[in-house]
């Protein structure tokens, strides 16, 4: 399984809380490539009719084909996280930190490399609506059942979840009518209702109002105490400093620095200050 | 390799994982475990089917009426074109009942496959949010169709009775016939769910494939006369006769129509297709488990 000429670790070993701790998450040279469907650009065969579809299938073997684009979001990351660690993933928008989080959760399979975990990680974060045409209530039940709860358990937790999400009467409306914030709250509330050994938090959910933010960060702290390992994606360096022991700085799908949280943040902030203009240019 | 000291060289990460008994994530579980996981999510399947039906009901003014109205309108068109204009009426004793059964049985498979094919590509939100065996999505979609079938089946039977067919003990055979067809639908849908998850365009082609299949399966004219007129090698004739859709239509006609009887091998074939396609479809779907949800 081991790659003979694998990538060398980007920095010296991370200064973690306890070196003898058991590993809970091992990310081994992971690459994640998105396949994006839809408007490819001028080269794509126009039309959504059957003839065009047939033509697309027929020409598919010769390459990615028109209308399909590949985005290399994660390009060779490796790290080990241990029990009792809280690891922050930091970096600019689109650097791949949310993608690697989904990769660890097993929701986005790596194109290359592998993620090993001691238990099924749970990802709390944002995303599309669950089943947009169904009401919030239905989605709570379905989400709970998908997570493996029994119908009785799902019904029992229903009230707690609804109260936690705090979206009021919207709970009886189809999820397609929700704002992105409300959708995120509901999803978070569903996922947070079960306990987790490995917890992955995409902090974009903290875009909710102050009241929900307080409730959710409280819940996160609770869950973190129960959880062996926590991963947190955040843009707020304050939140990261307060909650994490270790930070991994990611840039264009690769790890730039991995180490003690304050050191990494200091380096990252310095980089942001000096390179803002250049990065914006390089992104083109 | 006994170093537990922070991050070891990359090539040793797999060894480290093994040493501490960490499991690769996103890897498909062995088949027996997978089946158990799906079974544990059975409540999701039933709940989803129920919720979908209700949502469908709320979406349009006539809601689930369309479930029945749709095939009825098709029947009217086919009756006009095939029954009256092409005068297929003459060659079949109770043509209306013959046609009604053909259309309803066909639409059960057709709508199952068409809905279920998009069960992965159309539910990426759910799939990326929670971790669960993906097979429950196509299963839930087909189960929703199965629930909807109850109404259509009753309407179908009422029409058949109105055309003057007697109610006999043979009618009970509809139950095993429909169950076998459901098994077949489950299997077939899972095949197309996987194909569509990988290549979206399959969903565009599928309606045409299903329609062609319908014309080849003796829905609006007897398969026998159709084959007689066909000039082609013998194996084509055989293929048309043993094709599962034709088999499921024929056995329901066998059960409901007094004047219509089919050779008993049709029933054996119905069992054969149900088992083979269900197993094949499930395994075929499971083989790509770790890839659903990407892209």
Coordinates of C-alpha atoms in Angstrom, one line a residue:
Chain A
X1 CA 0.0 0.0 0.0
X2 CA 2.9 2.4 0.9
X3 CA 4.1 4.7 -1.9
X4 CA 7.8 4.3 -2.5
X5 CA 8.4 7.9 -3.6
X6 CA 5.8 9.7 -1.5
X7 CA 6.0 13.3 -0.7
X8 CA 8.3 14.5 2.1
X9 CA 6.5 16.1 5.0
X10 CA 6.4 19.8 4.6
X11 CA 7.6 20.8 8.0
X12 CA 9.2 19.2 11.0
X13 CA 6.9 17.0 13.1
X14 CA 4.0 18.8 14.8
X15 CA 4.4 19.8 18.5
X16 CA 1.3 18.0 19.7
X17 CA 0.0 17.8 23.2
X18 CA 1.3 14.3 23.9
X19 CA 3.5 12.4 21.5
X20 CA 2.7 9.0 22.9
X21 CA -1.0 9.5 22.3
X22 CA -2.9 7.0 20.1
X23 CA -3.4 8.2 16.5
X24 CA -7.1 8.5 15.6
X25 CA -6.9 10.0 12.2
X26 CA -4.2 9.3 9.7
X27 CA -4.2 11.1 6.3
X28 CA -1.8 9.4 4.0
X29 CA -0.9 11.3 0.8
X30 CA -4.4 12.2 0.0
X31 CA -5.5 13.8 -3.3
X32 CA -9.0 14.8 -3.9
X33 CA -10.2 15.9 -7.3
X34 CA -13.7 17.2 -7.9
X35 CA -15.6 16.4 -11.1
X36 CA -17.7 19.3 -12.0
X37 CA -20.6 18.8 -14.3
X38 CA -22.4 21.5 -16.3
X39 CA -21.5 24.3 -18.5
X40 CA -18.0 23.6 -19.7
X41 CA -17.5 26.6 -21.8
X42 CA -17.4 27.2 -25.5
X43 CA -16.1 23.7 -26.3
X44 CA -19.1 21.9 -24.7
X45 CA -21.7 20.3 -27.0
X46 CA -24.8 22.4 -26.6
X47 CA -28.2 21.0 -25.7
X48 CA -29.5 18.7 -23.1
X49 CA -31.5 16.5 -25.5
X50 CA -30.9 12.8 -25.9
X51 CA -28.8 13.2 -29.1
X52 CA -26.4 15.4 -27.4
X53 CA -26.3 13.1 -24.4
X54 CA -25.6 10.1 -26.6
X55 CA -22.9 12.0 -28.3
X56 CA -21.3 12.9 -25.0
X57 CA -21.4 9.3 -23.9
X58 CA -19.9 8.2 -27.2
X59 CA -17.1 10.6 -27.0
X60 CA -16.5 10.1 -23.3
X61 CA -13.7 7.6 -23.5
X62 CA -11.3 10.0 -25.3
X63 CA -10.9 12.2 -22.1
X64 CA -12.8 14.1 -19.5
X65 CA -15.1 15.2 -22.3
X66 CA -16.8 18.6 -22.6
X67 CA -18.9 19.8 -19.8
X68 CA -16.9 18.0 -17.2
X69 CA -14.1 19.8 -15.4
X70 CA -11.6 18.5 -12.9
X71 CA -10.6 20.6 -9.9
X72 CA -7.7 19.4 -7.8
X73 CA -8.8 20.6 -4.4
X74 CA -6.4 18.6 -2.3
X75 CA -3.0 17.7 -3.8
X76 CA -1.1 15.4 -1.5
X77 CA -1.7 16.0 2.2
X78 CA -0.3 13.8 5.0
X79 CA -0.7 14.2 8.7
X80 CA -1.5 12.2 11.8
X81 CA -4.0 13.4 14.5
X82 CA -4.1 11.9 18.0
X83 CA -6.5 11.4 20.8
X84 CA -7.2 14.6 22.7
X85 CA -6.0 16.8 20.0
X86 CA -8.0 19.7 18.6
X87 CA -6.6 20.5 15.1
X88 CA -7.5 23.7 13.3
X89 CA -7.3 23.8 9.5
X90 CA -6.6 27.3 8.4
X91 CA -6.0 29.0 5.0
X92 CA -7.5 31.2 2.5
X93 CA -10.9 30.6 0.8
X94 CA -10.7 27.8 -1.7
X95 CA -7.4 26.4 -0.3
X96 CA -9.0 22.9 0.2
X97 CA -9.5 22.9 3.9
X98 CA -13.2 22.1 3.7
X99 CA -12.5 19.5 1.1
X100 CA -10.0 17.6 3.2
X101 CA -12.5 17.7 6.0
X102 CA -15.1 16.0 3.8
X103 CA -12.4 13.6 2.8
X104 CA -11.7 12.7 6.4
X105 CA -15.4 12.2 6.9
X106 CA -15.4 9.8 4.1
X107 CA -18.0 11.8 2.2
X108 CA -15.6 12.7 -0.6
X109 CA -13.6 9.7 -1.5
X110 CA -9.9 10.5 -2.2
X111 CA -8.8 10.1 -5.8
X112 CA -5.4 9.0 -4.5
X113 CA -4.1 8.1 -1.1
X114 CA -6.1 7.0 1.9
X115 CA -7.6 8.2 5.2
X116 CA -7.5 5.9 8.2
X117 CA -9.7 6.6 11.3
X118 CA -10.4 4.8 14.5
X119 CA -14.1 5.4 14.2
X120 CA -16.6 6.9 11.8
X121 CA -16.0 10.7 11.9
X122 CA -18.9 13.0 12.0
X123 CA -18.9 16.2 10.0
X124 CA -20.8 19.2 11.3
X125 CA -21.0 21.8 8.6
X126 CA -22.7 23.5 5.8
X127 CA -23.8 22.1 2.5
X128 CA -26.8 21.9 0.3
X129 CA -30.3 21.3 1.6
X130 CA -30.9 17.6 2.6
X131 CA -34.2 16.9 0.7
X132 CA -35.3 20.3 -0.5
X133 CA -38.9 19.3 -1.3
X134 CA -39.6 18.0 2.2
X135 CA -40.3 20.0 5.3
X136 CA -37.8 20.6 8.0
X137 CA -39.5 18.1 10.3
X138 CA -39.3 15.4 7.7
X139 CA -35.7 16.2 7.1
X140 CA -34.9 15.9 10.8
X141 CA -36.5 12.5 11.0
X142 CA -34.8 11.3 7.7
X143 CA -31.5 12.7 8.8
X144 CA -31.7 11.0 12.2
X145 CA -32.7 7.7 10.5
X146 CA -29.8 8.0 8.0
X147 CA -27.5 8.5 11.0
X148 CA -28.7 5.1 12.2
X149 CA -31.2 6.1 14.9
X150 CA -34.3 4.1 15.4
X151 CA -37.7 5.7 14.6
X152 CA -38.4 6.0 18.3
X153 CA -35.1 7.8 19.0
X154 CA -35.6 10.0 16.1
X155 CA -39.0 11.1 17.3
X156 CA -37.7 11.6 20.8
X157 CA -34.9 13.9 19.7
X158 CA -37.2 15.8 17.3
X159 CA -38.2 18.5 19.8
X160 CA -34.6 19.1 21.0
X161 CA -33.3 19.3 17.5
X162 CA -36.0 21.8 16.4
X163 CA -35.5 23.9 19.5
X164 CA -31.8 23.9 19.0
X165 CA -32.0 24.9 15.4
X166 CA -34.3 27.7 16.5
X167 CA -35.9 28.2 13.1
X168 CA -39.4 28.6 14.5
X169 CA -42.4 27.9 12.2
X170 CA -40.1 27.3 9.3
X171 CA -39.8 23.8 10.5
X172 CA -43.1 22.8 8.9
X173 CA -42.1 24.4 5.5
X174 CA -40.2 22.7 2.7
X175 CA -36.4 23.1 3.1
X176 CA -36.3 24.7 -0.3
X177 CA -37.8 27.8 1.3
X178 CA -35.0 28.1 3.9
X179 CA -32.2 30.6 3.8
X180 CA -28.7 29.1 3.7
X181 CA -28.3 30.0 7.3
X182 CA -31.4 28.2 8.4
X183 CA -30.5 25.1 6.4
X184 CA -27.1 25.1 8.0
X185 CA -28.6 25.4 11.5
X186 CA -31.0 22.6 10.9
X187 CA -28.3 20.3 9.6
X188 CA -26.0 21.2 12.4
X189 CA -28.8 20.5 14.9
X190 CA -29.5 17.1 13.5
X191 CA -25.8 16.0 13.4
X192 CA -25.1 17.5 16.9
X193 CA -27.9 15.4 18.5
X194 CA -25.7 12.3 18.5
X195 CA -22.3 12.0 20.2
X196 CA -19.1 11.6 18.2
X197 CA -15.6 10.1 18.7
X198 CA -14.1 12.0 15.9
X199 CA -15.7 15.3 15.3
X200 CA -15.2 17.5 12.2
X201 CA -16.5 21.0 12.4
X202 CA -16.8 23.3 9.4
X203 CA -17.2 26.5 11.2
X204 CA -18.9 28.3 8.4
X205 CA -22.0 27.4 10.3
X206 CA -21.2 30.0 12.8
X207 CA -22.6 32.6 10.4
X208 CA -25.9 32.3 12.3
X209 CA -27.0 35.0 14.6
X210 CA -25.4 35.6 18.0
X211 CA -27.8 33.5 19.9
X212 CA -27.4 30.5 17.7
X213 CA -23.6 31.0 17.7
X214 CA -23.6 30.9 21.5
X215 CA -25.7 27.8 21.6
X216 CA -23.7 26.0 18.9
X217 CA -20.2 26.9 20.3
X218 CA -21.4 25.6 23.7
X219 CA -22.6 22.4 22.1
X220 CA -19.3 22.1 20.2
X221 CA -17.4 22.4 23.5
X222 CA -19.6 19.7 25.0
X223 CA -19.0 17.5 22.0
X224 CA -15.3 18.2 22.0
X225 CA -15.0 17.0 25.6
X226 CA -16.7 13.8 24.7
X227 CA -14.8 13.4 21.5
X228 CA -11.3 12.0 21.1
X229 CA -10.3 14.3 18.3
X230 CA -11.7 17.5 16.9
X231 CA -11.0 19.1 13.6
X232 CA -12.1 22.7 13.0
X233 CA -12.1 24.7 9.9
X234 CA -12.3 28.4 10.7
X235 CA -11.4 31.8 9.4
X236 CA -11.6 33.3 12.9
X237 CA -8.1 33.1 14.4
X238 CA -9.6 33.9 17.8
X239 CA -11.8 30.8 17.8
X240 CA -8.9 28.7 16.6
X241 CA -6.6 30.1 19.4
X242 CA -9.2 29.5 22.0
X243 CA -10.2 26.0 21.0
X244 CA -7.3 24.3 19.2
X245 CA -4.0 22.8 20.3
X246 CA -2.5 22.4 16.8
X247 CA -3.0 24.1 13.5
X248 CA -2.4 23.0 9.9
X249 CA -2.0 25.8 7.4
X250 CA -3.2 24.8 3.9
X251 CA -2.4 26.6 0.6
X252 CA -3.7 25.5 -2.8
X253 CA -4.4 21.9 -1.6
X254 CA -1.0 21.4 0.1
X255 CA 0.2 21.7 3.7
X256 CA 2.4 24.8 4.2
X257 CA 2.9 24.4 7.9
X258 CA 1.8 22.0 10.6
X259 CA 2.5 22.7 14.3
X260 CA 1.7 24.4 17.5
X261 CA -1.4 26.6 17.1
X262 CA 0.1 30.0 17.9
X263 CA 3.2 29.6 15.8
X264 CA 1.2 28.5 12.7
X265 CA -1.3 31.4 13.1
X266 CA 1.5 33.9 13.5
X267 CA 3.2 32.7 10.3
X268 CA -0.1 32.6 8.5
X269 CA -1.1 36.1 9.5
X270 CA 2.2 37.4 8.5
X271 CA 1.9 35.8 5.1
X272 CA -1.6 37.2 4.6
X273 CA -0.4 40.7 5.5
X274 CA 2.6 40.6 3.0
X275 CA 1.1 38.5 0.2
X276 CA -2.5 39.6 -0.1
X277 CA -2.0 41.3 -3.4
X278 CA 0.2 38.6 -4.8
X279 CA -2.1 35.8 -3.9
X280 CA -5.1 37.5 -5.4
X281 CA -3.0 37.8 -8.6
X282 CA -1.8 34.2 -8.5
X283 CA -5.3 32.9 -8.1
X284 CA -6.2 33.9 -11.7
Chain B
X1 CA 8.3 0.4 13.0
X2 CA 7.4 1.1 16.6
X3 CA 7.9 4.9 16.6
X4 CA 4.9 6.7 18.0
X5 CA 6.8 9.9 17.8
X6 CA 4.6 12.5 16.0
X7 CA 4.5 12.2 12.2
X8 CA 6.6 9.4 10.8
X9 CA 7.8 9.3 7.2
X10 CA 4.9 9.1 4.7
X11 CA 5.5 5.6 3.6
X12 CA 5.0 4.4 7.1
X13 CA 1.6 6.0 7.6
X14 CA -0.2 2.9 6.4
X15 CA 1.9 0.8 8.8
X16 CA 1.1 3.1 11.6
X17 CA -2.6 2.8 10.8
X18 CA -2.4 -0.9 10.8
X19 CA -0.5 -0.9 14.1
X20 CA -3.2 1.0 15.9
X21 CA -6.0 -0.8 14.1
X22 CA -7.3 2.2 12.2
X23 CA -9.6 1.4 9.4
X24 CA -9.5 3.1 6.0
X25 CA -12.4 5.5 5.7
X26 CA -14.7 5.6 2.7
X27 CA -13.9 2.0 1.8
X28 CA -16.9 -0.2 1.0
X29 CA -17.7 -2.7 3.7
X30 CA -17.9 -6.4 2.8
X31 CA -21.2 -7.4 1.2
X32 CA -22.8 -9.1 4.2
X33 CA -22.0 -6.2 6.4
X34 CA -23.3 -3.8 3.8
X35 CA -26.6 -5.7 3.6
X36 CA -26.9 -5.5 7.4
X37 CA -26.3 -1.7 7.3
X38 CA -29.0 -1.3 4.7
X39 CA -31.3 -3.4 6.7
X40 CA -30.7 -1.2 9.7
X41 CA -31.7 1.8 7.6
X42 CA -35.1 0.2 6.6
X43 CA -37.0 2.8 8.6
X44 CA -35.3 5.5 6.5
X45 CA -36.5 3.8 3.3
X46 CA -40.1 3.6 4.4
X47 CA -40.1 7.1 6.0
X48 CA -38.5 8.6 2.8
X49 CA -41.1 6.9 0.6
X50 CA -43.9 8.2 2.7
X51 CA -42.5 11.7 2.8
X52 CA -41.9 11.8 -1.0
X53 CA -45.5 10.7 -1.7
X54 CA -46.8 13.5 0.5
X55 CA -44.5 16.1 -1.1
X56 CA -45.6 14.9 -4.5
X57 CA -49.2 15.3 -3.4
X58 CA -48.6 18.9 -2.3
X59 CA -46.6 19.9 -5.4
X60 CA -49.4 19.9 -8.0
X61 CA -53.1 20.6 -7.8
X62 CA -54.2 17.1 -8.5
X63 CA -51.2 15.6 -6.7
X64 CA -51.3 11.9 -6.7
X65 CA -54.2 11.9 -9.1
X66 CA -51.6 12.1 -11.8
X67 CA -50.2 8.8 -10.7
X68 CA -53.4 7.2 -12.1
X69 CA -54.4 9.9 -14.6
X70 CA -51.1 9.6 -16.4
X71 CA -51.4 6.0 -17.4
X72 CA -55.1 6.4 -18.1
X73 CA -54.4 9.1 -20.6
X74 CA -51.7 6.9 -22.2
X75 CA -54.2 4.1 -22.4
X76 CA -56.7 6.4 -24.2
X77 CA -54.0 7.4 -26.8
X78 CA -52.9 3.8 -27.3
X79 CA -56.4 2.6 -27.6
X80 CA -57.1 5.1 -30.3
X81 CA -53.9 4.5 -32.3
X82 CA -53.4 0.8 -31.8
X83 CA -56.8 -0.4 -31.0
X84 CA -59.0 1.5 -33.4
X85 CA -56.7 2.9 -36.2
X86 CA -54.4 -0.1 -36.5
X87 CA -57.3 -2.4 -35.5
X88 CA -55.4 -4.5 -33.0
X89 CA -58.8 -4.9 -31.3
X90 CA -59.7 -7.5 -33.8
X91 CA -56.9 -9.9 -32.9
X92 CA -57.3 -9.8 -29.1
X93 CA -60.5 -10.9 -27.3
X94 CA -60.7 -8.2 -24.6
X95 CA -58.4 -5.6 -26.0
X96 CA -59.1 -2.8 -23.5
X97 CA -58.3 -5.0 -20.5
X98 CA -55.3 -6.4 -22.3
X99 CA -54.0 -2.8 -23.0
X100 CA -54.8 -1.5 -19.4
X101 CA -52.8 -4.3 -17.8
X102 CA -49.9 -3.8 -20.3
X103 CA -49.7 -0.1 -19.6
X104 CA -49.9 -0.3 -15.8
X105 CA -47.4 -3.1 -15.5
X106 CA -45.0 -1.4 -17.8
X107 CA -45.4 2.0 -16.1
X108 CA -44.5 0.4 -12.7
X109 CA -41.1 -0.7 -14.1
X110 CA -40.7 2.5 -16.1
X111 CA -41.3 5.0 -13.4
X112 CA -39.3 3.0 -10.9
X113 CA -36.2 3.0 -13.1
X114 CA -36.7 6.6 -14.2
X115 CA -37.1 7.9 -10.6
X116 CA -34.5 5.6 -9.1
X117 CA -31.8 6.3 -11.7
X118 CA -31.5 9.8 -10.3
X119 CA -31.5 8.6 -6.7
X120 CA -27.7 9.2 -6.2
X121 CA -27.2 12.2 -8.6
X122 CA -30.3 13.9 -7.3
X123 CA -29.6 13.5 -3.6
X124 CA -26.0 14.7 -3.3
X125 CA -27.0 17.1 -0.5
X126 CA -28.1 14.2 1.7
X127 CA -25.3 11.9 0.6
X128 CA -22.6 14.5 1.4
X129 CA -24.1 15.5 4.7
X130 CA -24.6 12.1 6.4
X131 CA -22.8 8.8 6.3
X132 CA -25.1 5.9 5.4
X133 CA -25.1 3.0 2.9
X134 CA -25.9 4.6 -0.4
X135 CA -28.0 1.7 -1.5
X136 CA -30.9 3.0 0.6
X137 CA -31.4 5.9 -1.8
X138 CA -32.4 3.8 -4.9
X139 CA -34.2 1.4 -2.6
X140 CA -36.2 4.2 -1.1
X141 CA -37.1 5.6 -4.5
X142 CA -38.3 2.2 -5.8
X143 CA -40.2 1.6 -2.5
X144 CA -42.0 4.9 -3.0
X145 CA -43.0 3.6 -6.5
X146 CA -44.2 0.4 -4.9
X147 CA -46.4 2.3 -2.5
X148 CA -47.9 4.3 -5.4
X149 CA -48.6 1.0 -7.3
X150 CA -51.3 0.0 -4.8
X151 CA -53.6 2.7 -6.1
X152 CA -52.8 2.1 -9.7
X153 CA -53.3 -1.6 -9.3
X154 CA -56.8 -1.1 -7.8
X155 CA -57.8 1.2 -10.7
X156 CA -56.4 -1.3 -13.1
X157 CA -58.4 -4.1 -11.6
X158 CA -61.6 -2.1 -11.5
X159 CA -61.3 -1.3 -15.3
X160 CA -60.6 -5.0 -16.0
X161 CA -63.7 -5.9 -14.0
X162 CA -65.8 -3.3 -15.9
X163 CA -64.7 -4.8 -19.2
X164 CA -66.6 -7.9 -18.2
X165 CA -63.8 -10.2 -16.9
X166 CA -65.0 -12.4 -14.0
X167 CA -63.3 -12.3 -10.6
X168 CA -61.6 -15.6 -10.1
X169 CA -59.1 -17.2 -7.7
X170 CA -56.5 -16.7 -10.4
X171 CA -56.6 -13.0 -9.4
X172 CA -54.6 -13.8 -6.3
X173 CA -51.7 -14.5 -8.5
X174 CA -51.3 -10.8 -9.0
X175 CA -49.7 -10.5 -5.6
X176 CA -46.7 -12.8 -6.3
X177 CA -46.5 -11.3 -9.8
X178 CA -46.2 -7.8 -8.5
X179 CA -43.7 -8.8 -5.8
X180 CA -41.5 -10.5 -8.3
X181 CA -41.7 -7.5 -10.6
X182 CA -40.7 -5.3 -7.6
X183 CA -37.6 -7.3 -6.9
X184 CA -36.7 -7.0 -10.6
X185 CA -37.3 -3.2 -10.4
X186 CA -35.1 -2.9 -7.4
X187 CA -32.2 -4.7 -9.1
X188 CA -32.6 -2.8 -12.4
X189 CA -32.9 0.6 -10.7
X190 CA -29.7 0.0 -8.8
X191 CA -27.9 -0.7 -12.0
X192 CA -29.1 2.6 -13.5
X193 CA -28.5 4.5 -10.3
X194 CA -24.9 3.6 -10.4
X195 CA -24.6 4.4 -14.2
X196 CA -26.3 7.8 -13.7
X197 CA -24.2 8.6 -10.7
X198 CA -21.1 8.2 -12.9
X199 CA -22.5 9.6 -16.2
X200 CA -25.3 12.1 -15.8
X201 CA -26.3 11.8 -19.5
X202 CA -27.7 8.3 -18.9
X203 CA -30.7 10.1 -17.2
X204 CA -31.4 11.9 -20.5
X205 CA -31.3 8.7 -22.6
X206 CA -33.2 6.5 -20.2
X207 CA -36.7 7.7 -21.2
X208 CA -36.0 6.7 -24.8
X209 CA -34.6 3.4 -23.8
X210 CA -37.6 2.6 -21.6
X211 CA -40.0 3.6 -24.4
X212 CA -38.2 1.4 -27.0
X213 CA -38.3 -1.4 -24.5
X214 CA -42.0 -0.9 -24.0
X215 CA -42.7 -1.1 -27.8
X216 CA -40.8 -4.4 -27.9
X217 CA -42.6 -6.0 -24.9
X218 CA -46.1 -6.3 -26.3
X219 CA -47.8 -3.6 -24.2
X220 CA -50.3 -2.6 -26.8
X221 CA -50.3 -5.5 -29.2
X222 CA -49.8 -9.3 -28.6
X223 CA -46.2 -10.2 -28.6
X224 CA -46.9 -13.3 -30.6
X225 CA -48.4 -11.5 -33.7
X226 CA -45.6 -8.9 -33.4
X227 CA -42.9 -11.6 -33.5
X228 CA -44.6 -13.5 -36.4
X229 CA -44.3 -10.4 -38.6
X230 CA -40.7 -9.9 -37.6
X231 CA -38.2 -11.2 -40.1
X232 CA -35.1 -11.9 -38.1
X233 CA -33.0 -14.7 -36.7
X234 CA -34.6 -17.0 -34.2
X235 CA -32.6 -15.7 -31.2
X236 CA -34.2 -12.3 -31.6
X237 CA -37.6 -13.9 -31.3
X238 CA -36.5 -15.8 -28.2
X239 CA -35.0 -12.7 -26.7
X240 CA -38.2 -10.8 -27.2
X241 CA -40.2 -13.6 -25.6
X242 CA -38.0 -14.0 -22.5
X243 CA -37.5 -10.3 -22.0
X244 CA -38.4 -9.6 -18.3
X245 CA -40.9 -6.7 -19.0
X246 CA -42.9 -8.9 -21.4
X247 CA -42.8 -11.7 -18.9
X248 CA -44.2 -9.6 -16.1
X249 CA -46.9 -8.2 -18.3
X250 CA -47.9 -11.6 -19.5
X251 CA -48.2 -13.2 -16.1
X252 CA -50.5 -10.4 -14.8
X253 CA -52.6 -10.9 -17.9
X254 CA -52.6 -14.6 -17.2
X255 CA -53.9 -13.9 -13.7
X256 CA -56.6 -11.3 -14.5
X257 CA -57.9 -12.2 -17.9
X258 CA -60.0 -15.4 -18.3
X259 CA -59.6 -15.6 -22.0
X260 CA -55.9 -15.2 -21.8
X261 CA -53.4 -17.8 -20.7
X262 CA -49.7 -18.0 -21.0
X263 CA -47.3 -21.0 -20.9
X264 CA -46.2 -21.7 -17.3
X265 CA -42.5 -21.1 -18.2
X266 CA -43.4 -17.4 -18.0
X267 CA -43.8 -17.8 -14.3
X268 CA -40.5 -19.6 -14.0
X269 CA -38.8 -16.8 -15.9
X270 CA -40.5 -14.2 -13.7
X271 CA -38.9 -15.8 -10.7
X272 CA -35.6 -16.2 -12.5
X273 CA -35.4 -12.5 -13.6
X274 CA -36.4 -11.3 -10.2
X275 CA -33.7 -13.1 -8.3
X276 CA -30.9 -12.7 -10.9
X277 CA -31.5 -9.0 -11.6
X278 CA -32.0 -8.2 -7.9
X279 CA -28.7 -9.8 -6.9
X280 CA -26.8 -8.5 -9.8
X281 CA -28.1 -5.0 -9.3
X282 CA -27.4 -4.9 -5.6
X283 CA -23.8 -6.2 -6.0
X284 CA -23.2 -4.0 -9.0
X285 CA -24.3 -1.0 -7.0
X286 CA -22.3 -2.0 -3.9
X287 CA -19.1 -2.3 -6.0
X288 CA -19.0 1.4 -6.4
X289 CA -20.1 2.4 -2.9
X290 CA -17.0 4.4 -2.1
X291 CA -17.3 6.5 -5.2
X292 CA -20.8 7.9 -4.8
X293 CA -20.9 11.5 -3.8
X294 CA -17.7 12.5 -5.6
X295 CA -18.1 15.2 -8.3

